[in-house]
Structures are given as structure tokens and as C-alpha cells.
mmCIF file of C-alpha atoms in Angstrom:
data_model
loop_
_atom_site.group_PDB
_atom_site.id
_atom_site.type_symbol
_atom_site.label_atom_id
_atom_site.label_comp_id
_atom_site.label_asym_id
_atom_site.label_seq_id
_atom_site.Cartn_x
_atom_site.Cartn_y
_atom_site.Cartn_z
ATOM 1 C CA LEU A 27 -37.821 8.574 21.233
ATOM 2 C CA ASN A 28 -35.010 7.669 18.831
ATOM 3 C CA PHE A 29 -37.270 6.169 16.469
ATOM 4 C CA VAL A 30 -38.896 9.738 16.214
ATOM 5 C CA SER A 31 -36.061 11.879 16.720
ATOM 6 C CA ALA A 32 -34.020 10.067 13.599
ATOM 7 C CA LYS A 33 -37.475 10.456 11.368
ATOM 8 C CA ALA A 34 -36.965 14.301 12.911
ATOM 9 C CA LYS A 35 -33.706 14.802 11.172
ATOM 10 C CA GLN A 36 -34.162 13.856 7.537
ATOM 11 C CA LEU A 37 -37.638 15.597 7.631
ATOM 12 C CA LEU A 38 -37.532 18.770 9.334
ATOM 13 C CA SER A 39 -35.848 21.120 10.072
ATOM 14 C CA GLY A 40 -33.545 22.186 13.453
ATOM 15 C CA LYS A 41 -36.759 24.739 14.973
ATOM 16 C CA GLU A 42 -39.638 21.733 13.933
ATOM 17 C CA GLN A 43 -37.845 19.079 15.697
ATOM 18 C CA GLN A 44 -37.237 20.737 18.670
ATOM 19 C CA TYR A 45 -41.305 21.371 18.002
ATOM 20 C CA LEU A 46 -41.673 18.211 17.581
ATOM 21 C CA SER A 47 -39.639 16.030 19.795
ATOM 22 C CA CYS A 48 -41.322 18.335 23.052
ATOM 23 C CA SER A 49 -44.585 17.527 21.792
ATOM 24 C CA VAL A 50 -43.412 13.272 21.668
ATOM 25 C CA LEU A 51 -42.432 13.707 24.753
ATOM 26 C CA ALA A 52 -45.049 15.898 27.031
ATOM 27 C CA TRP A 53 -47.846 13.249 24.827
ATOM 28 C CA TRP A 54 -45.088 10.403 26.387
ATOM 29 C CA SER A 55 -45.424 11.931 29.904
ATOM 30 C CA GLN A 56 -49.091 12.655 30.271
ATOM 31 C CA ARG A 57 -49.687 8.273 29.093
ATOM 32 C CA SER A 58 -46.701 7.200 31.442
ATOM 33 C CA PHE A 59 -47.124 9.886 34.943
ATOM 34 C CA PRO A 60 -51.119 10.681 34.625
ATOM 35 C CA ASN A 61 -51.191 11.369 38.899
ATOM 36 C CA LEU A 62 -48.643 13.813 38.534
ATOM 37 C CA PRO A 63 -48.773 17.180 40.027
ATOM 38 C CA ALA A 64 -48.567 19.597 37.090
ATOM 39 C CA PHE A 65 -45.227 21.449 37.846
ATOM 40 C CA ARG A 66 -43.515 18.524 37.761
ATOM 41 C CA LEU A 67 -44.769 17.167 34.805
ATOM 42 C CA LEU A 68 -44.247 20.316 32.847
ATOM 43 C CA LEU A 69 -40.268 19.761 34.881
ATOM 44 C CA LYS A 70 -40.152 16.917 33.890
ATOM 45 C CA THR A 71 -41.348 17.633 30.354
ATOM 46 C CA PHE A 72 -38.973 19.797 29.788
ATOM 47 C CA LEU A 73 -35.795 17.882 31.264
ATOM 48 C CA ILE A 74 -35.978 15.178 29.034
ATOM 49 C CA SER A 75 -36.647 17.177 25.381
ATOM 50 C CA PHE A 76 -33.954 19.533 26.445
ATOM 51 C CA SER A 77 -31.805 16.292 27.213
ATOM 52 C CA ILE A 78 -33.218 14.988 24.010
ATOM 53 C CA HIS A 79 -32.146 18.329 22.448
ATOM 54 C CA TYR A 80 -29.104 19.278 23.051
ATOM 55 C CA ILE A 81 -27.107 15.222 22.793
ATOM 56 C CA ILE A 82 -29.603 13.958 19.876
ATOM 57 C CA LEU A 83 -30.136 16.349 17.533
ATOM 58 C CA ASN A 84 -27.495 19.223 19.153
ATOM 59 C CA PRO A 85 -24.427 18.054 15.909
ATOM 60 C CA THR A 86 -21.797 19.419 18.317
ATOM 61 C CA MET A 87 -22.111 17.222 20.827
ATOM 62 C CA PRO A 88 -19.705 14.377 20.151
ATOM 63 C CA LEU A 89 -21.515 12.049 17.491
ATOM 64 C CA PRO A 90 -22.160 8.410 18.300
ATOM 65 C CA THR A 91 -19.685 5.422 17.529
ATOM 66 C CA HIS A 92 -20.640 4.641 13.562
ATOM 67 C CA SER A 93 -21.177 1.194 12.355
ATOM 68 C CA LEU A 94 -20.152 1.208 8.488
ATOM 69 C CA SER A 95 -18.298 3.191 6.458
ATOM 70 C CA LYS A 96 -18.152 3.216 2.291
ATOM 71 C CA THR A 97 -15.756 0.240 2.666
ATOM 72 C CA THR A 98 -17.936 -1.344 4.950
ATOM 73 C CA PHE A 99 -20.705 -1.151 2.599
ATOM 74 C CA MET A 100 -19.477 -2.303 -0.171
ATOM 75 C CA TYR A 101 -17.533 -5.345 1.176
ATOM 76 C CA GLY A 102 -21.967 -5.746 2.536
ATOM 77 C CA CYS A 103 -22.642 -6.063 -1.135
ATOM 78 C CA GLN A 104 -20.225 -8.501 -1.678
ATOM 79 C CA CYS A 105 -20.973 -10.845 0.239
ATOM 80 C CA HIS A 106 -22.335 -9.980 3.638
ATOM 81 C CA LYS A 107 -20.179 -13.185 5.334
ATOM 82 C CA ARG A 108 -17.438 -10.240 4.258
ATOM 83 C CA LEU A 109 -18.518 -7.398 5.499
ATOM 84 C CA TRP A 110 -19.617 -9.451 9.344
ATOM 85 C CA LEU A 111 -15.686 -11.338 9.701
ATOM 86 C CA HIS A 112 -14.368 -7.845 9.074
ATOM 87 C CA LYS A 113 -16.772 -6.078 11.537
ATOM 88 C CA LYS A 114 -16.328 -9.655 14.367
ATOM 89 C CA LYS A 115 -13.484 -11.621 13.044
ATOM 90 C CA PRO A 116 -10.355 -9.394 11.459
ATOM 91 C CA SER A 117 -7.676 -11.217 12.878
ATOM 92 C CA LEU A 118 -9.025 -13.959 10.663
ATOM 93 C CA LYS A 119 -7.895 -11.627 7.061
ATOM 94 C CA ASP A 120 -5.683 -12.575 4.688
ATOM 95 C CA ALA A 121 -1.801 -10.593 4.593
ATOM 96 C CA MET A 122 -1.954 -7.920 2.326
ATOM 97 C CA SER A 123 0.168 -8.676 -0.559
ATOM 98 C CA VAL A 124 3.118 -6.469 -1.085
ATOM 99 C CA GLU A 125 0.963 -5.792 -4.879
ATOM 100 C CA GLN A 126 -2.088 -4.474 -2.889
ATOM 101 C CA GLU A 127 -0.298 -1.917 -0.781
ATOM 102 C CA GLN A 128 1.506 -0.272 -3.679
ATOM 103 C CA ARG A 129 -2.817 -0.288 -5.115
ATOM 104 C CA PHE A 130 -3.011 1.387 -2.204
ATOM 105 C CA GLU A 131 -0.338 3.618 -1.838
ATOM 106 C CA GLN A 132 -1.005 4.611 -6.159
ATOM 107 C CA GLY A 133 -4.664 5.543 -4.544
ATOM 108 C CA THR A 134 -3.767 7.488 -1.886
ATOM 109 C CA ASN A 135 -1.494 9.267 -4.275
ATOM 110 C CA VAL A 136 -4.167 9.952 -7.206
ATOM 111 C CA GLY A 137 -6.015 11.174 -4.696
ATOM 112 C CA ILE A 138 -3.702 13.849 -3.344
ATOM 113 C CA LEU A 139 -2.863 14.895 -6.448
ATOM 114 C CA ALA A 140 -6.222 15.613 -7.727
ATOM 115 C CA GLN A 141 -6.550 18.112 -5.226
ATOM 116 C CA SER A 142 -4.167 20.666 -7.070
ATOM 117 C CA LEU A 143 -7.499 20.749 -9.348
ATOM 118 C CA PHE A 144 -9.300 22.927 -7.423
ATOM 119 C CA PRO A 145 -6.411 24.560 -5.170
ATOM 120 C CA ASN A 146 -6.585 26.281 -1.515
ATOM 121 C CA GLY A 147 -9.089 24.656 0.081
ATOM 122 C CA VAL A 148 -9.113 23.085 3.193
ATOM 123 C CA ASP A 149 -8.066 19.553 4.738
ATOM 124 C CA ALA A 150 -11.242 17.799 6.822
ATOM 125 C CA SER A 151 -9.099 14.893 7.025
ATOM 126 C CA PRO A 152 -8.654 12.951 10.220
ATOM 127 C CA THR A 153 -4.871 12.679 11.230
ATOM 128 C CA ASN A 154 -5.195 9.063 12.096
ATOM 129 C CA PRO A 155 -8.337 6.102 11.548
ATOM 130 C CA TRP A 156 -9.298 6.531 14.615
ATOM 131 C CA SER A 157 -10.111 10.825 14.760
ATOM 132 C CA TYR A 158 -13.125 10.560 11.740
ATOM 133 C CA LYS A 159 -15.640 11.654 14.881
ATOM 134 C CA GLN A 160 -12.815 14.945 14.872
ATOM 135 C CA SER A 161 -12.979 14.800 11.095
ATOM 136 C CA VAL A 162 -17.375 14.756 10.697
ATOM 137 C CA ALA A 163 -17.037 18.313 13.053
ATOM 138 C CA ASP A 164 -14.066 19.313 11.170
ATOM 139 C CA THR A 165 -16.507 19.213 8.337
ATOM 140 C CA ALA A 166 -19.136 21.144 9.385
ATOM 141 C CA LYS A 167 -16.799 23.964 10.845
ATOM 142 C CA TYR A 168 -15.310 24.176 7.633
ATOM 143 C CA ILE A 169 -18.747 24.840 6.054
ATOM 144 C CA ARG A 170 -19.849 26.911 8.990
ATOM 145 C CA ASN A 171 -17.130 29.093 7.865
ATOM 146 C CA GLY A 172 -18.113 29.266 4.969
ATOM 147 C CA HIS A 173 -15.157 27.441 3.042
ATOM 148 C CA GLN A 174 -15.476 27.778 -0.357
ATOM 149 C CA ILE A 175 -12.909 24.216 -1.757
ATOM 150 C CA ILE A 176 -12.794 20.790 0.956
ATOM 151 C CA TYR A 177 -11.068 18.173 0.872
ATOM 152 C CA GLU A 178 -11.598 14.573 2.085
ATOM 153 C CA ALA A 179 -15.297 15.773 3.469
ATOM 154 C CA ALA A 180 -16.836 13.499 6.489
ATOM 155 C CA PHE A 181 -20.324 12.994 6.690
ATOM 156 C CA GLN A 182 -22.160 10.762 9.194
ATOM 157 C CA TYR A 183 -25.776 9.961 9.140
ATOM 158 C CA ASN A 184 -27.751 7.095 10.938
ATOM 159 C CA GLY A 185 -24.631 4.943 11.559
ATOM 160 C CA ILE A 186 -22.905 5.499 8.034
ATOM 161 C CA LEU A 187 -19.814 7.368 7.780
ATOM 162 C CA CYS A 188 -18.519 8.328 4.650
ATOM 163 C CA ALA A 189 -15.919 10.893 2.978
ATOM 164 C CA VAL A 190 -16.084 12.731 0.134
ATOM 165 C CA ASP A 191 -12.306 13.177 -1.787
ATOM 166 C CA ILE A 192 -13.369 16.865 -3.013
ATOM 167 C CA LEU A 193 -16.827 18.875 -2.229
ATOM 168 C CA ILE A 194 -16.974 21.979 -3.799
ATOM 169 C CA LYS A 195 -19.367 25.220 -2.991
ATOM 170 C CA THR A 196 -20.407 26.808 -5.896
ATOM 171 C CA ALA A 197 -23.833 29.059 -6.829
ATOM 172 C CA LYS A 198 -26.225 26.516 -7.474
ATOM 173 C CA GLY A 199 -25.182 24.132 -4.239
ATOM 174 C CA TRP A 200 -22.121 21.824 -3.734
ATOM 175 C CA VAL A 201 -20.675 19.841 -6.451
ATOM 176 C CA ALA A 202 -18.535 15.673 -4.803
ATOM 177 C CA TYR A 203 -16.027 14.547 -6.739
ATOM 178 C CA GLU A 204 -13.902 11.162 -5.286
ATOM 179 C CA VAL A 205 -11.689 10.425 -7.904
ATOM 180 C CA LYS A 206 -10.560 7.060 -8.984
ATOM 181 C CA SER A 207 -7.100 5.629 -9.953
ATOM 182 C CA SER A 208 -8.612 3.863 -12.840
ATOM 183 C CA LEU A 209 -8.988 4.581 -16.145
ATOM 184 C CA SER A 210 -12.962 4.673 -16.808
ATOM 185 C CA VAL A 211 -15.599 4.466 -13.846
ATOM 186 C CA LYS A 212 -17.067 0.962 -12.752
ATOM 187 C CA ASP A 213 -20.345 -0.285 -11.583
ATOM 188 C CA THR A 214 -18.233 -0.568 -7.824
ATOM 189 C CA HIS A 215 -17.683 3.448 -8.439
ATOM 190 C CA VAL A 216 -21.715 3.856 -8.962
ATOM 191 C CA ASP A 217 -22.005 2.801 -5.224
ATOM 192 C CA ASP A 218 -20.554 3.964 -3.613
ATOM 193 C CA ALA A 219 -21.165 6.874 -5.019
ATOM 194 C CA ALA A 220 -24.829 6.457 -4.663
ATOM 195 C CA LEU A 221 -24.284 5.774 -0.206
ATOM 196 C CA GLN A 222 -22.443 8.037 -0.734
ATOM 197 C CA TYR A 223 -25.032 11.040 -2.175
ATOM 198 C CA HIS A 224 -27.775 9.495 0.924
ATOM 199 C CA VAL A 225 -25.147 10.363 3.576
ATOM 200 C CA LEU A 226 -24.898 13.695 2.114
ATOM 201 C CA SER A 227 -27.976 14.534 1.372
ATOM 202 C CA ASN A 228 -29.171 14.092 4.555
ATOM 203 C CA SER A 229 -26.833 15.887 6.119
ATOM 204 C CA GLU A 230 -28.711 18.739 4.580
ATOM 205 C CA ILE A 231 -25.769 18.643 2.381
ATOM 206 C CA ILE A 232 -27.902 19.922 -0.983
ATOM 207 C CA LEU A 233 -25.764 18.224 -3.876
ATOM 208 C CA SER A 234 -25.963 19.943 -7.577
ATOM 209 C CA ASP A 235 -23.746 17.154 -8.820
ATOM 210 C CA PHE A 236 -22.061 14.034 -8.216
ATOM 211 C CA ALA A 237 -18.903 13.479 -9.815
ATOM 212 C CA ILE A 238 -15.684 10.123 -10.568
ATOM 213 C CA VAL A 239 -12.877 11.839 -11.969
ATOM 214 C CA HIS A 240 -10.606 8.765 -13.198
ATOM 215 C CA LEU A 241 -7.770 8.870 -15.153
ATOM 216 C CA ASN A 242 -7.158 10.113 -18.690
ATOM 217 C CA LYS A 243 -6.068 7.229 -20.560
ATOM 218 C CA ASN A 244 -6.090 9.289 -23.442
ATOM 219 C CA TYR A 245 -3.433 10.911 -22.167
ATOM 220 C CA ILE A 246 -0.030 11.088 -23.146
ATOM 221 C CA ARG A 247 2.819 12.992 -20.883
ATOM 222 C CA GLN A 248 4.804 15.756 -22.582
ATOM 223 C CA GLY A 249 6.940 18.246 -20.250
ATOM 224 C CA ALA A 250 4.643 19.332 -16.825
ATOM 225 C CA LEU A 251 1.608 17.135 -15.976
ATOM 226 C CA GLU A 252 -1.409 18.672 -17.201
ATOM 227 C CA LEU A 253 -4.494 18.153 -14.901
ATOM 228 C CA ARG A 254 -6.318 19.130 -16.597
ATOM 229 C CA LYS A 255 -6.030 16.913 -19.063
ATOM 230 C CA LEU A 256 -4.650 14.180 -16.726
ATOM 231 C CA PHE A 257 -8.149 13.506 -14.942
ATOM 232 C CA TYR A 258 -11.309 12.963 -16.390
ATOM 233 C CA PRO A 259 -14.568 14.094 -14.672
ATOM 234 C CA VAL A 260 -18.261 11.926 -15.569
ATOM 235 C CA SER A 261 -21.004 12.903 -13.901
ATOM 236 C CA VAL A 262 -23.042 9.722 -11.945
ATOM 237 C CA LEU A 263 -25.937 12.643 -10.345
ATOM 238 C CA GLN A 264 -28.345 11.050 -12.726
ATOM 239 C CA ARG A 265 -27.016 7.686 -12.431
ATOM 240 C CA ILE A 266 -27.192 7.398 -8.528
ATOM 241 C CA LEU A 267 -30.468 8.813 -7.907
ATOM 242 C CA PRO A 268 -32.383 5.843 -8.402
ATOM 243 C CA LEU A 269 -30.067 3.651 -6.036
ATOM 244 C CA GLN A 270 -31.197 6.189 -3.014
ATOM 245 C CA SER A 271 -34.143 3.286 -2.201
ATOM 246 C CA THR A 272 -31.763 0.361 -2.409
ATOM 247 C CA VAL A 273 -29.103 2.120 -0.505
ATOM 248 C CA ALA A 274 -31.176 2.572 2.353
ATOM 249 C CA LYS A 275 -32.325 -0.373 2.447
ATOM 250 C CA ASN A 276 -29.027 -2.022 2.456
ATOM 251 C CA ALA A 277 -27.317 -0.538 4.890
ATOM 252 C CA GLU A 278 -30.715 -0.536 7.780
ATOM 253 C CA VAL A 279 -29.759 -5.179 6.266
ATOM 254 C CA PHE A 280 -26.100 -4.884 7.384
ATOM 255 C CA GLN A 281 -26.720 -2.866 10.586
ATOM 256 C CA SER A 282 -29.181 -5.786 12.119
ATOM 257 C CA LEU A 283 -26.261 -8.199 10.546
ATOM 258 C CA LEU A 284 -23.818 -6.959 12.500
ATOM 259 C CA LEU A 285 -26.256 -6.864 15.561
ATOM 260 C CA ALA A 286 -25.583 -11.400 15.277
ATOM 261 C CA ASP A 287 -24.126 -13.214 16.772
ATOM 262 C CA MET A 288 -23.493 -15.753 14.752
ATOM 263 C CA VAL A 289 -21.295 -15.821 11.087
ATOM 264 C CA PRO A 290 -24.073 -14.908 8.163
ATOM 265 C CA ASP A 291 -24.115 -18.685 6.268
ATOM 266 C CA VAL A 292 -22.737 -18.066 2.948
ATOM 267 C CA VAL A 293 -21.975 -20.733 0.124
ATOM 268 C CA VAL A 294 -18.114 -19.754 -1.532
ATOM 269 C CA GLY A 295 -18.457 -19.052 -5.041
ATOM 270 C CA ASP A 296 -17.835 -16.384 -8.087
ATOM 271 C CA GLN A 297 -18.435 -13.300 -4.907
ATOM 272 C CA CYS A 298 -15.436 -14.243 -3.355
ATOM 273 C CA PHE A 299 -13.245 -12.890 -6.342
ATOM 274 C CA SER A 300 -15.833 -9.597 -7.473
ATOM 275 C CA PRO A 301 -16.212 -7.323 -7.450
ATOM 276 C CA PHE A 302 -12.020 -7.397 -5.403
ATOM 277 C CA PRO A 303 -10.527 -10.604 -4.406
ATOM 278 C CA CYS A 304 -12.134 -10.755 -0.722
ATOM 279 C CA ASP A 305 -9.314 -10.782 1.950
ATOM 280 C CA PHE A 306 -10.659 -13.458 3.726
ATOM 281 C CA LEU A 307 -10.602 -16.297 1.397
ATOM 282 C CA GLN A 308 -7.794 -18.935 3.009
ATOM 283 C CA HIS A 309 -9.746 -18.424 5.818
ATOM 284 C CA CYS A 310 -13.524 -19.106 3.469
ATOM 285 C CA HIS A 311 -11.849 -21.909 1.525
ATOM 286 C CA GLN A 312 -10.062 -23.372 3.936
ATOM 287 C CA GLY A 313 -10.866 -27.161 3.601
ATOM 288 C CA LEU A 314 -12.469 -26.897 0.515
ATOM 289 C CA PHE A 315 -9.490 -28.515 -1.764
ATOM 290 C CA LYS A 316 -7.904 -31.300 -2.001
ATOM 291 C CA ILE A 317 -4.132 -32.432 -3.128
ATOM 292 C CA PRO A 318 -4.872 -35.072 -6.968
ATOM 293 C CA GLU A 319 -3.074 -38.192 -4.837
ATOM 294 C CA ALA A 320 -0.957 -38.113 -9.002
ATOM 295 C CA VAL A 321 -0.198 -34.649 -10.676
ATOM 296 C CA PRO A 322 -1.762 -34.843 -13.997
ATOM 297 C CA ALA A 323 1.578 -34.272 -16.054
ATOM 298 C CA PRO A 324 1.928 -31.202 -18.762
ATOM 299 C CA PRO A 325 0.955 -31.272 -21.323
ATOM 300 C CA ILE A 326 3.448 -32.300 -24.295
ATOM 301 C CA ILE A 327 4.629 -29.020 -26.138
ATOM 302 C CA ASN A 328 6.356 -29.813 -29.650
ATOM 303 C CA PHE A 329 8.542 -27.533 -29.866
ATOM 304 C CA GLU A 330 10.392 -25.397 -32.537
ATOM 305 C CA TYR A 331 14.267 -24.286 -32.253
ATOM 306 C CA PRO A 332 16.017 -22.178 -31.255
ATOM 307 C CA VAL A 333 13.549 -21.774 -28.816
ATOM 308 C CA HIS A 334 13.614 -18.085 -26.594
ATOM 309 C CA PHE A 335 12.435 -18.555 -22.607
ATOM 310 C CA LEU A 336 12.285 -15.307 -22.117
ATOM 311 C CA GLU A 337 11.089 -12.963 -18.300
ATOM 312 C CA ILE A 338 10.653 -9.405 -18.376
ATOM 313 C CA GLY A 339 10.282 -7.122 -14.973
ATOM 314 C CA ILE A 340 8.308 -4.254 -15.960
ATOM 315 C CA VAL A 341 6.640 -1.414 -14.325
ATOM 316 C CA ARG A 342 2.714 0.570 -14.099
ATOM 317 C CA ASN A 343 2.603 3.771 -13.444
ATOM 318 C CA ALA A 344 -0.788 5.392 -12.175
ATOM 319 C CA VAL A 345 0.913 9.005 -13.086
ATOM 320 C CA PRO A 346 2.937 9.199 -15.896
ATOM 321 C CA GLN A 347 6.930 9.912 -14.883
ATOM 322 C CA LYS A 348 8.296 10.937 -18.441
ATOM 323 C CA ASP A 349 7.924 12.187 -21.657
ATOM 324 C CA GLY A 350 6.020 9.859 -24.041
ATOM 325 C CA ASP A 351 4.717 8.479 -20.303
ATOM 326 C CA TRP A 352 0.345 7.725 -19.906
ATOM 327 C CA PRO A 353 -1.454 6.189 -17.337
ATOM 328 C CA TYR A 354 -0.561 2.917 -16.344
ATOM 329 C CA LYS A 355 1.286 2.594 -19.533
ATOM 330 C CA SER A 356 4.440 -0.766 -19.141
ATOM 331 C CA ASN A 357 7.640 0.225 -18.189
ATOM 332 C CA ILE A 358 10.206 -2.270 -19.115
ATOM 333 C CA ILE A 359 12.571 -2.233 -16.115
ATOM 334 C CA SER A 360 14.514 -5.261 -16.435
ATOM 335 C CA TYR A 361 14.433 -8.938 -19.303
ATOM 336 C CA LYS A 362 16.739 -12.473 -19.200
ATOM 337 C CA ILE A 363 16.228 -14.056 -22.358
ATOM 338 C CA SER A 364 17.213 -17.767 -22.459
ATOM 339 C CA LYS A 365 17.721 -19.568 -25.993
ATOM 340 C CA GLN A 366 17.454 -23.645 -26.388
ATOM 341 C CA SER A 367 18.679 -24.638 -29.407
ATOM 342 C CA SER A 368 18.578 -28.213 -28.885
ATOM 343 C CA GLN A 369 16.794 -30.808 -26.453
ATOM 344 C CA GLU A 370 20.261 -30.678 -24.820
ATOM 345 C CA SER A 371 21.230 -27.089 -24.583
ATOM 346 C CA ILE A 372 20.689 -23.737 -22.405
ATOM 347 C CA THR A 373 22.440 -20.905 -22.604
ATOM 348 C CA ASP A 374 21.765 -17.681 -21.163
ATOM 349 C CA VAL A 375 21.734 -14.814 -23.983
ATOM 350 C CA LEU A 376 21.284 -11.001 -22.244
ATOM 351 C CA ARG A 377 20.495 -10.090 -18.797
ATOM 352 C CA GLU A 378 19.546 -6.735 -18.721
ATOM 353 C CA GLU A 379 18.744 -4.472 -15.912
ATOM 354 C CA PHE A 380 17.802 -0.645 -16.434
ATOM 355 C CA GLU A 381 16.051 2.003 -15.902
ATOM 356 C CA GLN A 382 12.430 2.702 -16.867
ATOM 357 C CA ASN A 383 11.770 1.871 -20.991
ATOM 358 C CA ASN A 384 15.689 2.524 -22.166
ATOM 359 C CA LEU A 385 15.071 2.334 -25.380
ATOM 360 C CA ASP A 386 18.341 1.450 -26.887
ATOM 361 C CA SER A 387 18.343 -1.926 -24.730
ATOM 362 C CA CYS A 388 14.624 -2.765 -25.715
ATOM 363 C CA LEU A 389 15.918 -2.056 -29.258
ATOM 364 C CA GLU A 390 18.161 -4.963 -28.476
ATOM 365 C CA MET A 391 16.037 -7.032 -26.909
ATOM 366 C CA ILE A 392 13.938 -6.877 -30.437
ATOM 367 C CA ASN A 393 16.954 -8.357 -32.248
ATOM 368 C CA THR A 394 17.799 -11.028 -30.375
ATOM 369 C CA LEU A 395 14.648 -12.545 -30.488
ATOM 370 C CA GLN A 396 13.671 -12.340 -34.049
ATOM 371 C CA ASP A 397 15.204 -15.486 -34.862
ATOM 372 C CA ALA A 398 13.250 -17.129 -32.941
ATOM 373 C CA ALA A 399 10.919 -19.978 -34.047
ATOM 374 C CA MET A 400 9.020 -20.017 -30.611
ATOM 375 C CA ILE A 401 8.859 -17.928 -27.598
ATOM 376 C CA VAL A 402 8.413 -19.280 -23.792
ATOM 377 C CA VAL A 403 6.623 -16.903 -21.913
ATOM 378 C CA GLN A 404 4.631 -16.930 -18.104
ATOM 379 C CA ASP A 405 1.746 -15.483 -19.108
ATOM 380 C CA THR A 406 0.850 -14.620 -22.703
ATOM 381 C CA ARG A 407 -2.314 -12.179 -22.383
ATOM 382 C CA GLN A 408 -0.019 -10.091 -20.482
ATOM 383 C CA MET A 409 2.926 -10.267 -22.570
ATOM 384 C CA TYR A 410 0.978 -9.486 -25.779
ATOM 385 C CA TYR A 411 -0.320 -6.349 -23.840
ATOM 386 C CA LEU A 412 3.463 -5.218 -22.603
ATOM 387 C CA LEU A 413 4.154 -5.917 -25.883
ATOM 388 C CA GLU A 414 1.241 -3.024 -27.314
ATOM 389 C CA ASP A 415 2.670 -0.773 -25.373
ATOM 390 C CA LEU A 416 6.344 -1.434 -26.213
ATOM 391 C CA LYS A 417 4.893 -0.409 -30.525
ATOM 392 C CA LYS A 418 2.898 3.137 -28.716
ATOM 393 C CA ALA A 419 6.764 3.290 -27.397
ATOM 394 C CA MET A 420 7.911 2.807 -30.685
ATOM 395 C CA PRO A 421 6.082 2.739 -33.613
ATOM 396 C CA GLN A 422 8.825 2.319 -35.910
ATOM 397 C CA GLU A 423 9.845 -1.281 -34.955
ATOM 398 C CA LYS A 424 5.890 -2.102 -34.385
ATOM 399 C CA GLU A 425 6.309 -4.686 -37.386
ATOM 400 C CA ARG A 426 8.830 -6.181 -35.615
ATOM 401 C CA ILE A 427 7.103 -6.422 -32.591
ATOM 402 C CA VAL A 428 4.154 -7.983 -34.147
ATOM 403 C CA VAL A 429 7.004 -10.794 -34.752
ATOM 404 C CA ILE A 430 7.131 -11.177 -31.843
ATOM 405 C CA GLN A 431 4.059 -11.184 -30.735
ATOM 406 C CA GLN A 432 3.122 -14.376 -33.133
ATOM 407 C CA LYS A 433 5.744 -16.753 -31.583
ATOM 408 C CA LEU A 434 4.080 -16.162 -27.671
ATOM 409 C CA ILE A 435 3.685 -19.398 -25.914
ATOM 410 C CA ASN A 436 1.975 -19.712 -22.502
#
């Protein structure tokens, strides 16, 4: 009966679902209770059909607990072991770093800001992470009541829960917008959208389009934020339609995996870090690496003097905070330069802390570094791109910044 009702919800209308349930139950009752009087048989069939209709098929009744969400589905795509540990052994997770917390908060803030692209909508987001059932019920209520714009519209189908950042009703049907704080559409975004399409399309939502909204890397703020220029929507409908059969198969595999009592046997590998670092790294890698008895000496660098040691503190904001900024521009907030004129002496030359990209302070830093023969930094690649952003902010100093880039030593 569960199988039939699940298939009915995929393929049939509400009335057809009722007829099918009654037919199946009548057949089942006749096969199971051939000796019952006709009246008792009819009564039993009616009562069971009534229960099936109002408990399984009626969307206003309480939802069963979901087994998968967008997040856990993507965990399963990355690594079966990560999914199982997340659901079964969450206490083994690594502690979240400050940087991770900041990224999550930044992503949330970008999503909220994007709602202003479509103002005057209703918010279906839950009051807390455990109120997802209310969120699904609120979404269904808003749709029934004719609302055209819904934020955090939540749906559940076949044990899979998902929420779309923005859902818009148009003349051609519904359009789903998923907001990302990245500068482009990534493969993981497409996989994520494919799962959402799978759930929504099986929840009687006719989607005419599905778009990923990311930040426009070419937007430079001048004056008030221009959201239509800051955000860049890209339709991914034609990319997610061919993935629907794969999504359904993966969901079935992941749900079966979660029924197992034993952790999947997965060897550590590239999937531990791609597409995202796993939050069970310490658990899975425990005991795999041994510290060598003798640590090899660092490579000898033939220094040319004077050597400058450069440390820079930066902030990268997803949303530009002031004129001349762009998404994720590297804003310098502090730096320290130490100078070594010979092997014997190191002296601090400059130490500055200031508001984001104070150009006078940055100019002083550039002037100080000009006489260096070598500039030692923690990460030359990161420093190179930081200086690329500084060239865009100070085009008149481009040639001198190029000289600094050529002197960088890791």
C-alpha cells in the first residue's frame, strides 16, 4: 500500500489517487478475507480507504520525518561515509572554524539581500531548524492563497526535504531562484538545483525555469547598491533536466544506505577535500599519518639584501561596502613590514592598522617596499592576487605594484 500510494502521488491526480487506493484495498480485502460477510468486507474496505486518504494522501496532515535534505544529499554525492556519519554519528564532526562560520553567515546575508530583487513576498522560512514541517505547511498555504512571491519555499517529497530561496509565480508557471554567494555557477550548484527540481516537480509545482543567482564579478559599486547589477541570474533548467533520473537513483541509494547499522567502508582520498573539505577529516584520517623521526631541514634560500618580510591582514566582503569596491575585493586592513639589511639584524620598519583600503596607508606600504631586493610572504599566490586587486584600486601605481609582485618569495 505504501508503494502504491507513493507511485500514485507521482503520477495521478487527487481523485485518481482515491479511486486507485479504494480499488487496491478492495482487491486486497477480497484476497485476504474471502469468508467475511459482504457488509463487514465493505465496512473494512471503507475504513481503510478513509485512513489511507486522510493520513497518506492528504497534504494537510502532519508530514513524516524526512531522511534527506539538500545538504545531506550533497554529502552523499561527495562521500557515502560522510552522509552516514552526519546522520548517525554527528558528535564525531570536526569543530567549525571561525572562517567557516563567517562564510556561512556571509552566504545567509547574501540570500536575504537577494530577496529585495523581488520585494513584497511572503517568508516561509522556519522559526528554527526543527520546524521544517511548519515551513512546508506554510508554503502550501501561501500557494493555495494565491501568493506570487515566496521566500524559502519548502517542499517534501518521498522523504526528501528542500527549500528554494525564492519562488516566483509567472504567467508561464513558477520560476525558482537559488541564490549563491559565489562569482559563477559551479557544478555543485547544478547538482543542488537538480535535486530541488526533482522535489518540486513531484510536488505538483510546474516550473517554467530554474535559475542560479550569483554575484556579478564585474560590478563596481558607485553610490547606493544596485541589486540588479550586483546579482546575475543564470538559467540552469536545460542542465538539470537530464539529471533527473540520476537524482532519483541517488536518493534511493542514499536512503537505503541510512538504513544500515554499519558505517560504509570508504577509503580516504580526493573526495575528503573536493568539492568541499569534509567535516569528519580528523575522524577518518586518525592514525593514518606518522610524524617522521627526523624533520628535514627547510630549503636554503640565498637571500639578496635588503630583505623585507611582509604580513598583510585583509577582509573580503561578498557585498561591496563602499564606492570603488567589487564582490570579494581584497581590502587591506593592516600590514607589518620587517626589514633585514644583513644576516645579523632585523628591524620593524612599518606597522599599520587602518580602515579598509586606506589608500594613503597602502601608498606608504608601496613606497617602503620599493628598495627591497626580496619580499618574503607566507603565501605568494594569495599575495599576488591581493596585489592584483590593489592595482585595480590604485591604477596609477600599477607599475610599482608589478615590481613588488616580481620580488615575492614564498
